[in-house]
PDB file of C-alpha atoms in Angstrom:
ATOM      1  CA  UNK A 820      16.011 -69.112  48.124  1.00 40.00           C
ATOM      2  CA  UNK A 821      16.928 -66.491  50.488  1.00 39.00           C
ATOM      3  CA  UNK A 822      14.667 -64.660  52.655  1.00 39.00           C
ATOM      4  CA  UNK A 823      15.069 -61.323  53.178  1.00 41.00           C
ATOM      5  CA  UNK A 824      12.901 -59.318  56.410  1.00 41.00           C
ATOM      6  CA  UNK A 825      12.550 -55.572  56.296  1.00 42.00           C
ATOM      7  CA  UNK A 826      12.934 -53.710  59.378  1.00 40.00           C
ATOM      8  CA  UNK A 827       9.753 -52.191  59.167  1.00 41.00           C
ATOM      9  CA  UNK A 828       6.151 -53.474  59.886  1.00 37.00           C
ATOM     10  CA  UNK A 829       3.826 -55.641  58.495  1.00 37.00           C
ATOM     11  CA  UNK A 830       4.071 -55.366  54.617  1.00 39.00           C
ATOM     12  CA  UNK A 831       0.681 -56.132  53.955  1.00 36.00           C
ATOM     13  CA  UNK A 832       0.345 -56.831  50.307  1.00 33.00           C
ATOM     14  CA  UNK A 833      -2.837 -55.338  48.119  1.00 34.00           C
ATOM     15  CA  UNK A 834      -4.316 -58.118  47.852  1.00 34.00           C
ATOM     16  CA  UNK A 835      -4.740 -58.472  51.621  1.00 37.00           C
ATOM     17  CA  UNK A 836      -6.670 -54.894  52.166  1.00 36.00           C
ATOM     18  CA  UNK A 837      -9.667 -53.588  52.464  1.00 36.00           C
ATOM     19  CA  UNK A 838      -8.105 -50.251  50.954  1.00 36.00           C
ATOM     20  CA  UNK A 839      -7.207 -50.377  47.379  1.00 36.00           C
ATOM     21  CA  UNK A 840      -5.723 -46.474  46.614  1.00 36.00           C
ATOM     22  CA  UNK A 841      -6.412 -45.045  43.541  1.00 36.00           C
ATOM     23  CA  UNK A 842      -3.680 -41.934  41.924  1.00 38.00           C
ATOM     24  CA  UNK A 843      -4.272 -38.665  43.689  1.00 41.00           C
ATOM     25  CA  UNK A 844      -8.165 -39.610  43.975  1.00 48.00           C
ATOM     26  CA  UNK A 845     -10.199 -40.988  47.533  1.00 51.00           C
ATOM     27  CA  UNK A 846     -11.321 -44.630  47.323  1.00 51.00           C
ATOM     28  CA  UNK A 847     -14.457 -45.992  48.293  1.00 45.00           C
ATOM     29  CA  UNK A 848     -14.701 -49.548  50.271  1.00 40.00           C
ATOM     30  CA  UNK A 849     -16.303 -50.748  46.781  1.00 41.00           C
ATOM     31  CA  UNK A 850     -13.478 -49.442  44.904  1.00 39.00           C
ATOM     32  CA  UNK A 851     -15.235 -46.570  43.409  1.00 39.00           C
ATOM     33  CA  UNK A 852     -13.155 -43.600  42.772  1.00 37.00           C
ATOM     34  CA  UNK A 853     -14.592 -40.184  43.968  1.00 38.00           C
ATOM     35  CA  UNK A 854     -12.909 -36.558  43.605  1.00 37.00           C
ATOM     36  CA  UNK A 855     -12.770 -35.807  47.552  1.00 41.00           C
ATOM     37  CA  UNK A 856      -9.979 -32.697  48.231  1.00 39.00           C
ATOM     38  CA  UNK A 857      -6.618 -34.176  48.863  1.00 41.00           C
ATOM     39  CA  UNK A 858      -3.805 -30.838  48.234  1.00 39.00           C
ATOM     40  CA  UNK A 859      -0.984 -33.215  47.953  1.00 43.00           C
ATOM     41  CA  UNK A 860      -2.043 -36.114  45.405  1.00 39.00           C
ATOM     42  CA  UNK A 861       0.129 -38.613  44.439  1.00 38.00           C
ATOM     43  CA  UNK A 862       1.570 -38.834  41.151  1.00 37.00           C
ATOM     44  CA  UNK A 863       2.009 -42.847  41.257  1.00 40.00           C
ATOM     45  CA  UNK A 864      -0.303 -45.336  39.358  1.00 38.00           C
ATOM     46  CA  UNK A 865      -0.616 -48.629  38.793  1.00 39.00           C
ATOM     47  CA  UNK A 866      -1.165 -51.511  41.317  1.00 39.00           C
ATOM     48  CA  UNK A 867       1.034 -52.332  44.579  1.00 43.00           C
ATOM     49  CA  UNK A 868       3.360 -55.315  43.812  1.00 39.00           C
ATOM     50  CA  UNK A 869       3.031 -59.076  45.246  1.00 42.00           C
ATOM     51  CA  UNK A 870       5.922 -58.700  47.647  1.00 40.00           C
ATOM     52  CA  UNK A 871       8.108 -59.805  45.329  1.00 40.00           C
ATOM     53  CA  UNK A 872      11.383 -58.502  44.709  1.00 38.00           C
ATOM     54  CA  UNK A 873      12.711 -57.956  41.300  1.00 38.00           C
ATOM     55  CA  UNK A 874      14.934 -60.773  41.347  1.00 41.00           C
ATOM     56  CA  UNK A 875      12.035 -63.030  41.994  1.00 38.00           C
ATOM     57  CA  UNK A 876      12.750 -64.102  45.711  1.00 38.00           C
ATOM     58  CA  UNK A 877      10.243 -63.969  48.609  1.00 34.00           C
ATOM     59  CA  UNK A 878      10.650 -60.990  51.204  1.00 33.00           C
ATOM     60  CA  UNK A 879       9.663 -61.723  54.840  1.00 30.00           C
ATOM     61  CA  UNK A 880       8.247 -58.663  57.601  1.00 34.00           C
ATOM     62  CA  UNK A 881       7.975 -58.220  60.907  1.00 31.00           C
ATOM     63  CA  UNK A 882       5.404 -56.540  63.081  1.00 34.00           C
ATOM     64  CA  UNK A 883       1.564 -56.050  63.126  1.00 37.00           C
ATOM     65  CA  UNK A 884      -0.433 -54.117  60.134  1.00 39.00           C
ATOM     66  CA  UNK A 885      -3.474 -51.677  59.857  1.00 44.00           C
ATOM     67  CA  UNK A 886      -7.130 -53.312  59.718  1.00 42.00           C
ATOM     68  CA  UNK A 887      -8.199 -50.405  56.818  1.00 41.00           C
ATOM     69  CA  UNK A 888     -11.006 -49.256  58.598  1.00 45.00           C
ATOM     70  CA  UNK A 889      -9.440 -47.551  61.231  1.00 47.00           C
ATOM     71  CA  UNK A 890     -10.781 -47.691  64.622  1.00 45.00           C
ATOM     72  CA  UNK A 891     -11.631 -44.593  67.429  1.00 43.00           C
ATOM     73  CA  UNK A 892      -9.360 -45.001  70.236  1.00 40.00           C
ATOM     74  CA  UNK A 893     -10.709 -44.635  73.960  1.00 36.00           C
ATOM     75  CA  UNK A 894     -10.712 -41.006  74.566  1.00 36.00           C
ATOM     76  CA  UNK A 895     -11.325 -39.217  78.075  1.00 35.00           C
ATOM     77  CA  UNK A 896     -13.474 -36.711  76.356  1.00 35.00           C
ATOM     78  CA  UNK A 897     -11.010 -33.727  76.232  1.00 36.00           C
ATOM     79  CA  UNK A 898     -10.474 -32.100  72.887  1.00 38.00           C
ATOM     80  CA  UNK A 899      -6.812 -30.914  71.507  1.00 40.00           C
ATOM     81  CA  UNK A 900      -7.422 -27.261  71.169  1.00 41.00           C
ATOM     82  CA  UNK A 901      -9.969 -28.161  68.591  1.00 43.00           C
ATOM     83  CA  UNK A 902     -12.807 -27.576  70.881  1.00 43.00           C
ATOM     84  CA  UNK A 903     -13.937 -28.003  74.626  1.00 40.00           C
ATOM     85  CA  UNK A 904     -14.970 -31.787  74.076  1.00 47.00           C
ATOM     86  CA  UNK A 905     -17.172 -34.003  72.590  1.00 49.00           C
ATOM     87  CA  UNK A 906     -20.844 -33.164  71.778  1.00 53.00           C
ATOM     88  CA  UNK A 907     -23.393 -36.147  70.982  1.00 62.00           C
ATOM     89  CA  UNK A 908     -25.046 -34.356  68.226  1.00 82.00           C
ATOM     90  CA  UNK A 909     -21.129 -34.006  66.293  1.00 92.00           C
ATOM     91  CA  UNK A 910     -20.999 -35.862  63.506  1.00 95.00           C
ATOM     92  CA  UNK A 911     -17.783 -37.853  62.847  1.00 96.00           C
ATOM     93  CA  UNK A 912     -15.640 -35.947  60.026  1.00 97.00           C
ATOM     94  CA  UNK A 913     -15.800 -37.603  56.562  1.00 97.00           C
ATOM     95  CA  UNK A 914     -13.401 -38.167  54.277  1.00 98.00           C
ATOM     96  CA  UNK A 915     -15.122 -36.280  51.568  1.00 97.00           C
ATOM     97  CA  UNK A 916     -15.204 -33.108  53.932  1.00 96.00           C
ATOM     98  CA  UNK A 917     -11.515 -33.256  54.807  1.00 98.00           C
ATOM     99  CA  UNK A 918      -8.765 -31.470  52.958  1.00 98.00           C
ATOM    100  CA  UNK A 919      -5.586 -34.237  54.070  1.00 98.00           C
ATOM    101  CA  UNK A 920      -2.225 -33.069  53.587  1.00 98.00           C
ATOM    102  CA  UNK A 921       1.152 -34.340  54.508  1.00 98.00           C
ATOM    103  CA  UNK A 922       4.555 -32.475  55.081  1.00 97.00           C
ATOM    104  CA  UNK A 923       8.237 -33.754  56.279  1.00 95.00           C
ATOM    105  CA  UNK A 924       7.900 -33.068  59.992  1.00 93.00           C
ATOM    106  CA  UNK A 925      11.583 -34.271  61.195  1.00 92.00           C
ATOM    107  CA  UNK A 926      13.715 -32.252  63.220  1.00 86.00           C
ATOM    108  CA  UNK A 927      17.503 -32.193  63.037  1.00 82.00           C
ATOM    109  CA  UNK A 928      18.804 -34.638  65.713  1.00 80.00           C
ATOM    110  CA  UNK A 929      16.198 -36.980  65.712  1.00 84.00           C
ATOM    111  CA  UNK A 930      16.965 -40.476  65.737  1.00 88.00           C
ATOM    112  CA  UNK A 931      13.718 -41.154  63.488  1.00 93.00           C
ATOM    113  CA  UNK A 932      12.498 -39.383  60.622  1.00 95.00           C
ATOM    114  CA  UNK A 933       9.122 -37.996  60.916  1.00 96.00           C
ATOM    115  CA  UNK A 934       6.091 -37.296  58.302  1.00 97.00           C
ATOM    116  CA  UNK A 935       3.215 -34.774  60.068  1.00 97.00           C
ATOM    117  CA  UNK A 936      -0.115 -35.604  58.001  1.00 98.00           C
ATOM    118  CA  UNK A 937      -2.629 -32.470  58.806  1.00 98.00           C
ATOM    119  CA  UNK A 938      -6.993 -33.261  58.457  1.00 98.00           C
ATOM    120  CA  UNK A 939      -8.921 -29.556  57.442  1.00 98.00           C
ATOM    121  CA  UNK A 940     -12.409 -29.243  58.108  1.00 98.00           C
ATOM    122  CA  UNK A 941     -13.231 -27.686  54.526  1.00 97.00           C
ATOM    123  CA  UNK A 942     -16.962 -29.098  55.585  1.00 96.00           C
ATOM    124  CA  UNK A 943     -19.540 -26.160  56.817  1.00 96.00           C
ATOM    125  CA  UNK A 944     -20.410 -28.184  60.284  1.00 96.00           C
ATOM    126  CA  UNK A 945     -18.227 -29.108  63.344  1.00 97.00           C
ATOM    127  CA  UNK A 946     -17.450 -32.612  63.085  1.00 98.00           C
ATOM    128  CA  UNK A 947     -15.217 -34.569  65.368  1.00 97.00           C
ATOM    129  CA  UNK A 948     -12.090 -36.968  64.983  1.00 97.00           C
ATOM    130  CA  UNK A 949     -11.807 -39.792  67.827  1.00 94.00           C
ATOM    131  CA  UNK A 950      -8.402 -42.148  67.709  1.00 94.00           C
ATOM    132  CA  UNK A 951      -6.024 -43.102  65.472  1.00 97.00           C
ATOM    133  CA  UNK A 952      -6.128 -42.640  61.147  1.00 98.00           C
ATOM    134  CA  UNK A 953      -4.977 -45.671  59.267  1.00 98.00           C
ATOM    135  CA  UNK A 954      -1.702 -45.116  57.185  1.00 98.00           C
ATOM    136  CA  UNK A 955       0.026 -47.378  54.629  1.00 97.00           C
ATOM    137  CA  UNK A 956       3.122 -47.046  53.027  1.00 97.00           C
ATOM    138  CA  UNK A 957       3.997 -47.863  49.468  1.00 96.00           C
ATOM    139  CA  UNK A 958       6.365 -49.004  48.518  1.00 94.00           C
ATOM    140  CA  UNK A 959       8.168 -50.984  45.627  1.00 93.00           C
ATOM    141  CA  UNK A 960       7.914 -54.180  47.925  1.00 88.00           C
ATOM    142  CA  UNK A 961       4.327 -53.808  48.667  1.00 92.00           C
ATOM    143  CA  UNK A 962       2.132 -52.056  51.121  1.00 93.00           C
ATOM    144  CA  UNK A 963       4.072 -51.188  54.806  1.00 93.00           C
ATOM    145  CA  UNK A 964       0.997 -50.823  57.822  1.00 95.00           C
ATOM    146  CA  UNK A 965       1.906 -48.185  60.273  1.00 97.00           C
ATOM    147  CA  UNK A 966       1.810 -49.477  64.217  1.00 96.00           C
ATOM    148  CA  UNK A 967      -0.213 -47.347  66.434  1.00 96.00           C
ATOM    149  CA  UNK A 968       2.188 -45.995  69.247  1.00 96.00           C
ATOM    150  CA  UNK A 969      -0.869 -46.499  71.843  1.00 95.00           C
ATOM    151  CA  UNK A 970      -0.962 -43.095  73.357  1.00 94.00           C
ATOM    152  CA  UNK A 971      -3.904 -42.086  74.586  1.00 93.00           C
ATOM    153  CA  UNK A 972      -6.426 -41.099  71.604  1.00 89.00           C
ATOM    154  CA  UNK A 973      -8.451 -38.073  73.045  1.00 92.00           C
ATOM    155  CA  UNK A 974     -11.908 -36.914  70.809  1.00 95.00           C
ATOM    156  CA  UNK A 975     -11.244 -33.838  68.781  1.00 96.00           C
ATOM    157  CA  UNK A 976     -14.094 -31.623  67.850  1.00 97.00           C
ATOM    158  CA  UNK A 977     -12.768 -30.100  64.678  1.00 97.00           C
ATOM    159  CA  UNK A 978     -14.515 -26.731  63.874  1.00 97.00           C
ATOM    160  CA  UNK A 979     -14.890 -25.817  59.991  1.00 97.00           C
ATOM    161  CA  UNK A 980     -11.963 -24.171  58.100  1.00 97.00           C
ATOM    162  CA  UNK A 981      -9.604 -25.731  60.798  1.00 97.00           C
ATOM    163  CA  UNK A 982      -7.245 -28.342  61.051  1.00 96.00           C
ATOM    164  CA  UNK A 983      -5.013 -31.191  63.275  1.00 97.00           C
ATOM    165  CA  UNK A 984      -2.338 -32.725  63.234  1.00 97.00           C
ATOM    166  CA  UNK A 985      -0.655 -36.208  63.838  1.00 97.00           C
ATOM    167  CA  UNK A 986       2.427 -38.171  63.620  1.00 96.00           C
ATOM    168  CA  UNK A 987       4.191 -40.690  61.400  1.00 97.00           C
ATOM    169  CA  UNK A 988       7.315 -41.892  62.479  1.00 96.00           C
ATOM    170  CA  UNK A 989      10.031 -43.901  60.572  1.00 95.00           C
ATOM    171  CA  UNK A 990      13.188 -45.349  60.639  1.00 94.00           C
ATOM    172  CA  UNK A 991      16.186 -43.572  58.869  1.00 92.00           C
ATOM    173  CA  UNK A 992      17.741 -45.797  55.655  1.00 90.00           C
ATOM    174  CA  UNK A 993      21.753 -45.642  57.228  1.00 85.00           C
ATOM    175  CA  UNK A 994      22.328 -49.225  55.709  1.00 77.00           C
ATOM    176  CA  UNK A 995      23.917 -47.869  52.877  1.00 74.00           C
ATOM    177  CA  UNK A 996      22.066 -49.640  50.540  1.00 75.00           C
ATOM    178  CA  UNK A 997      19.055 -48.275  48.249  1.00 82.00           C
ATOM    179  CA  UNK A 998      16.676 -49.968  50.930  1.00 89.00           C
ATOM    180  CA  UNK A 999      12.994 -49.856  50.057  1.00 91.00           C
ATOM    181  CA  UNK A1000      11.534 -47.401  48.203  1.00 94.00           C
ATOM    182  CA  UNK A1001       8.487 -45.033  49.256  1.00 96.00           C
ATOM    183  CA  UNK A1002       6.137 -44.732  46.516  1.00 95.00           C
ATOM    184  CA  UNK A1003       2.918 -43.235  48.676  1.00 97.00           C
ATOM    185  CA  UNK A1004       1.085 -42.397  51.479  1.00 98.00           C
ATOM    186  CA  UNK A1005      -2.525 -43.945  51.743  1.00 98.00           C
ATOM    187  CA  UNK A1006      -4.334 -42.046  54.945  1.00 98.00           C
ATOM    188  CA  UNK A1007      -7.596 -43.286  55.890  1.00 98.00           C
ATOM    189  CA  UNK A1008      -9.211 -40.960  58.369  1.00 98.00           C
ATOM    190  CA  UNK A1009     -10.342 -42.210  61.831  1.00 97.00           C
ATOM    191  CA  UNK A1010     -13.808 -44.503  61.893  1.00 95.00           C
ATOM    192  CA  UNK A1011     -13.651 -44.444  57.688  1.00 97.00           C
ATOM    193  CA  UNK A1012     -13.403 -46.654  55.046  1.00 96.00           C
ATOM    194  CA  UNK A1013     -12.591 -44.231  52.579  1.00 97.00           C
ATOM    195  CA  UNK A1014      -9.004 -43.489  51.721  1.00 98.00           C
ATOM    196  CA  UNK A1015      -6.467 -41.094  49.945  1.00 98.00           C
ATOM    197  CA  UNK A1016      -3.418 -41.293  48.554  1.00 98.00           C
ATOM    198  CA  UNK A1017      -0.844 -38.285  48.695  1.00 98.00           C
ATOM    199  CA  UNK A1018       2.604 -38.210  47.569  1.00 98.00           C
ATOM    200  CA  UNK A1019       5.541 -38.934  50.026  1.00 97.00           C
ATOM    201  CA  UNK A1020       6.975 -36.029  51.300  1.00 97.00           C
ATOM    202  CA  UNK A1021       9.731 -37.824  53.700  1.00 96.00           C
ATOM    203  CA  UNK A1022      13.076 -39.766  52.569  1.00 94.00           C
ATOM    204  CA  UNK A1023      13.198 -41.928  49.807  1.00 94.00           C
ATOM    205  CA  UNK A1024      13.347 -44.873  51.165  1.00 94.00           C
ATOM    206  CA  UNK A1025      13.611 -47.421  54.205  1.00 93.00           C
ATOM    207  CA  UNK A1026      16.310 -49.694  55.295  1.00 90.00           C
ATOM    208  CA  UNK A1027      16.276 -53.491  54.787  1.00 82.00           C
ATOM    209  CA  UNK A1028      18.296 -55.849  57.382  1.00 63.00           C
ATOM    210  CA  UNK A1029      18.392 -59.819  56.878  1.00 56.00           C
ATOM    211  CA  UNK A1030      17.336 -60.272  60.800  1.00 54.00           C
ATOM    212  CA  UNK A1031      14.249 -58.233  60.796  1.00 56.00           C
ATOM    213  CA  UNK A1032      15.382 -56.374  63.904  1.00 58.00           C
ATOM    214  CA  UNK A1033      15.047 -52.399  63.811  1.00 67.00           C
ATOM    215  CA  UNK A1034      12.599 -49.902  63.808  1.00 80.00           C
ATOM    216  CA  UNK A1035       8.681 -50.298  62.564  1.00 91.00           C
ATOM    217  CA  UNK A1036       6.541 -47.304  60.916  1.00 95.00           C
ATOM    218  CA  UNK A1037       4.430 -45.906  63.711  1.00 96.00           C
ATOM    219  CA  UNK A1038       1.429 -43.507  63.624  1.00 97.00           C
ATOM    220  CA  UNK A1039       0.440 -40.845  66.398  1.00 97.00           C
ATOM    221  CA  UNK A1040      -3.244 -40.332  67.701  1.00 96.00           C
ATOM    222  CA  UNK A1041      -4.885 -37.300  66.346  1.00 96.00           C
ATOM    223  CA  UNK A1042      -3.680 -34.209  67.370  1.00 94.00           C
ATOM    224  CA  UNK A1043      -0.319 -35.615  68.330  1.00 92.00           C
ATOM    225  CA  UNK A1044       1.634 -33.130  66.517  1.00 86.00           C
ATOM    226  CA  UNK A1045       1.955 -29.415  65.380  1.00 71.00           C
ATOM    227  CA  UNK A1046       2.091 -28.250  62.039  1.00 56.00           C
ATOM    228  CA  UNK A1047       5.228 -28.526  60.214  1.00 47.00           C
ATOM    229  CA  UNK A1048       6.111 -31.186  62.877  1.00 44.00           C
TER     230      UNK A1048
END
């Protein structure tokens, strides 16, 4: 049977998460569904696929995957125009108080395509966002774990009513073929457990090669890029 490897990382399949994403809503670690703010829901239902392809055979990845919960990175205590540092007393931002969006961010040229994801603080307190956010792709082969690019992941005090920004790279689908399709975009904000699901806003879909070699899906600290890209 041949054995196909996507150029892409990890595909992590649903079984294997923490996460489980509901349509449009936020999911709890105990898979209860709760009505936190998300502006760009996903349309898509039903439940990720095994990994396998449609004509039955066994696909193969490359590279490393999320661990759901995502982890704070090391910061050096300077904020990202969000603030002028850390303060002990901040609370770390929620999911339920965050309004998480998602936009194509890629500029013409680029040799990746790019997806900017954007965290408001619709809360009425300051709250702060240390590290990296977990982000999973879906896709018709599965779940796809984004690889952090290990910049440096600086604290960022996040006042109420406004907003960062960060990163998701990707590579661009030149094989000619249909590739793999994007179904969703499940964002898990830094030091959470609780996740949302937003529609795709990038290309359709990602390339497949039979060697595994190419580019993975990586994901930007906080405050790693502007809005709109």
């Amino acid at each position: 049977m041949r054995v196909h490897k996507l150029t892409i990382a990890a595909l992590a399949v649903a079984a294997g998460l923490s996460l489980t994403a509901c349509q449009g809503d936020s999911d709890n670690a105990d898979g209860q569904s709760t009505g936190s703010s998300n502006s760009s829901s996903s349309s898509n239902s039903g439940k990720d696929t095994d990994g396998k392809s449609a004509d039955g055979e066994n696909t193969a990845v490359s590279g490393g995957g999320s661990d759901g919960a995502s982890e704070g990175g090391s910061g050096s205590g300077k904020g990202s125009g969000k603030g002028s540092g850390t303060d002990s007393e901040t609370a770390k931002c929620l999911t339920d108080h965050l309004e998480i969006t998602a936009a194509d961010g890629t500029v013409g040229g680029d040799q990746e395509e790019t997806v900017v994801v954007g965290f408001k603080n619709a809360g009425a307190k300051d709250c702060l966002l240390t590290g990296y956010a977990g982000v999973d792709l879906k896709t018709n082969y599965g779940r796809v774990s984004a690889e952090r690019t290990g910049q440096e992941a600086d604290p960022v005090v996040l006042k109420s009513g406004e907003d960062v920004f960060f990163g998701v790279t990707y590579p661009k689908n030149d094989s000619g073929g249909s590739g793999v399709r994007v179904e969703g975009l499940v964002v898990t904000p830094p030091n959470e457990t609780k996740s949302v699901t937003l529609d795709w806003p990038g290309k359709a879909s990602l390339p497949v090669t039979e060697d595994g070699s190419g580019t993975p899906v990586r994901v930007g600290p906080i405050g790693s890029a502007g809005q709109g890209g």
